[in-house]
Amino acid sequence: MTTFIALLRGINVSGQKIIKMDHLKSLFEALPFQNVRTYIQSGNVIFQTESSASEKIREQIEKHLEKNLGFQVKTILRTRKELESAVKRIPFQENEYSKENKLYISFLSQKPNAGLVEKLISFNNEIDEFRPSGKEIYIVCKKGYGKSVFSNQFLEKKLDLISTTRNLDTVQKILEISKNESPD
C-alpha cells in the first residue's frame, strides 16, 4: 500500500467551491482508497491505495470530483515519501523563517522549466522571497501569504503549470497524520 496526499487547489476559498470535509472524505472513500483522512478545510486528503501510478490516480480523483461536485478541482498528488522529501529539501535555514515570517510551500504539478524559474528571481523583494527545489517552490512571506507576489495564480501564469500552496505547519501536520496510518 502506498500512502498518498491529495492537495486540492482552490476549494473553500472566499466562499467558492465549498466542500464539507465529511463529504470530501466520502467521495474519496468511493474510489479504491483506504484509510481516508482529511485535514482542515483547504482540501488535504490522506489515503492509501494498492496502486502507485500517481498520474492515473490524480486523473481518477479529478474526474470523480468533477462528476460528483459539478465543478473542476485541480489536484496535486504526492506520496508521503515525496512530501517528506519536500520538507527535508527546504532551501531556507530555520533562522530565515518564523511565526512572523512564515514559510510556505507551493506544490507544483510538475518540475518547472528552469528558464521560467530563473525569470522569477527578479520578483524576490523585501516582503517575500522564493527558492525552487524539485516540484516545489518555497516562499518566506514577511507580510503574510495574502500580500505575497508569489500567489498560486502568479506561479501558474509565469510557470505554465498548476500550483497549490500550504504553510509549513500544515505540511508537517499532514505528514504526522499520514505516519499514523501506516509505516510505509
XYZ file of C-alpha atoms in Angstrom:
184
model
C 0.000 0.000 0.000
C 1.191 3.472 -0.864
C 0.199 6.489 1.197
C -0.747 9.497 -0.918
C -1.638 13.061 -0.086
C -4.044 14.875 -2.401
C -3.666 18.649 -2.178
C -6.781 20.167 -3.718
C -6.473 23.527 -5.464
C -8.827 26.401 -4.720
C -11.563 24.820 -2.602
C -13.258 26.584 0.326
C -11.547 29.879 -0.555
C -13.544 33.133 -0.409
C -16.846 31.259 -0.454
C -16.001 29.478 -3.707
C -16.060 25.731 -4.438
C -17.355 24.882 -0.976
C -16.853 21.256 0.024
C -17.522 19.934 3.525
C -14.698 17.665 4.650
C -17.006 14.772 5.584
C -18.458 14.882 2.041
C -14.963 15.073 0.542
C -13.913 12.081 2.628
C -16.912 10.056 1.407
C -16.082 10.943 -2.213
C -12.556 9.611 -1.749
C -13.868 6.501 0.020
C -15.983 5.768 -3.084
C -12.712 5.329 -5.003
C -10.414 2.321 -4.468
C -8.742 4.045 -1.495
C -8.397 3.022 2.147
C -7.746 4.862 5.414
C -9.050 8.157 4.014
C -8.465 11.175 6.270
C -8.906 14.885 5.678
C -7.084 17.721 7.394
C -8.501 21.258 7.652
C -10.792 22.935 5.139
C -8.152 23.742 2.499
C -8.509 20.315 0.904
C -5.841 17.962 2.190
C -6.725 14.289 1.824
C -4.523 11.463 3.064
C -5.282 7.968 1.745
C -3.760 4.632 0.855
C -4.104 2.563 -2.277
C -2.615 -0.522 -3.875
C -1.715 1.473 -6.984
C 1.430 3.562 -7.234
C 0.522 5.164 -10.591
C 0.373 8.791 -9.417
C -0.797 10.346 -12.680
C -3.577 7.804 -13.152
C -4.723 8.277 -9.543
C -4.697 12.082 -9.915
C -6.797 11.899 -13.096
C -9.208 9.491 -11.388
C -9.632 11.878 -8.442
C -10.196 14.939 -10.647
C -12.782 13.169 -12.843
C -14.605 11.734 -9.815
C -14.736 15.092 -8.020
C -15.943 16.980 -11.097
C -18.647 14.379 -11.766
C -19.902 14.481 -8.172
C -19.395 18.161 -7.343
C -20.234 19.757 -10.672
C -17.013 21.759 -10.856
C -13.379 21.081 -11.618
C -10.950 20.593 -8.726
C -7.303 20.564 -9.753
C -5.333 18.145 -7.613
C -1.651 17.925 -6.787
C -0.675 14.452 -5.638
C 2.365 13.476 -3.583
C 3.307 10.238 -1.887
C 4.149 10.503 1.786
C 7.808 9.929 0.866
C 7.678 12.789 -1.657
C 6.132 15.063 0.969
C 8.825 14.075 3.482
C 11.459 14.829 0.853
C 9.908 18.252 0.188
C 10.262 19.112 3.889
C 13.844 17.807 4.034
C 14.760 19.913 0.986
C 13.638 23.249 2.436
C 16.212 25.635 0.933
C 15.953 28.144 3.782
C 17.741 27.930 7.121
C 15.422 27.719 10.143
C 16.528 31.193 11.249
C 15.242 32.623 7.920
C 11.582 31.937 8.771
C 9.453 32.192 11.917
C 5.879 32.737 13.126
C 6.111 36.278 11.756
C 7.970 35.339 8.559
C 6.099 32.179 7.641
C 7.398 29.552 5.266
C 5.027 28.337 2.564
C 5.474 25.519 0.094
C 3.865 25.757 -3.327
C 3.367 22.270 -4.711
C 3.592 22.218 -8.496
C 2.007 19.812 -10.963
C 5.413 19.149 -12.487
C 9.003 20.294 -12.253
C 9.074 23.790 -13.734
C 11.144 24.863 -16.704
C 14.472 26.168 -15.356
C 14.430 29.179 -17.690
C 10.991 30.237 -16.459
C 12.063 29.834 -12.822
C 15.149 31.960 -13.493
C 12.887 34.799 -14.688
C 11.069 34.761 -11.320
C 14.200 35.704 -9.372
C 13.665 39.369 -10.217
C 10.370 39.227 -8.264
C 12.120 38.465 -4.951
C 11.745 41.522 -2.722
C 11.935 42.733 0.887
C 8.464 41.315 1.632
C 8.895 37.810 0.285
C 11.496 35.545 -1.230
C 11.154 32.311 -3.148
C 13.542 29.446 -3.764
C 12.781 26.489 -6.036
C 13.629 22.839 -5.439
C 12.247 19.966 -7.493
C 8.482 20.225 -7.937
C 8.165 22.757 -5.123
C 8.615 26.496 -4.688
C 9.463 27.592 -1.135
C 8.383 31.080 -0.101
C 9.152 33.092 3.031
C 6.470 35.779 3.470
C 7.215 38.632 5.843
C 3.773 40.264 5.467
C 1.667 37.111 5.099
C 0.868 34.967 2.092
C -2.086 37.170 1.131
C 0.328 40.002 0.310
C 2.886 37.821 -1.461
C 3.553 38.307 -5.140
C 4.125 34.531 -5.316
C 0.447 33.555 -5.251
C -0.781 30.379 -6.925
C -2.196 32.444 -9.789
C 1.140 34.217 -10.296
C 3.146 30.976 -10.272
C 0.672 29.252 -12.591
C 0.818 32.117 -15.082
C 4.603 32.512 -15.013
C 5.457 28.780 -14.944
C 2.548 27.440 -17.040
C 1.542 24.728 -14.568
C -0.797 24.097 -11.620
C 0.179 25.222 -8.102
C -1.342 24.890 -4.648
C 0.263 26.264 -1.505
C 0.356 25.197 2.140
C 2.209 26.658 5.096
C 4.916 24.550 6.700
C 2.825 23.880 9.832
C 0.059 22.362 7.682
C 2.513 20.213 5.722
C 4.088 18.926 8.936
C 0.655 18.086 10.389
C -0.306 16.227 7.187
C 2.902 14.206 7.487
C 2.163 13.445 11.144
C -1.345 12.212 10.268
C -0.036 10.142 7.363
C 2.558 8.436 9.550
C -0.180 7.339 11.943
C -1.906 5.480 9.104
C 0.821 3.040 8.174
C 4.585 2.642 8.417
C 5.190 2.506 4.603
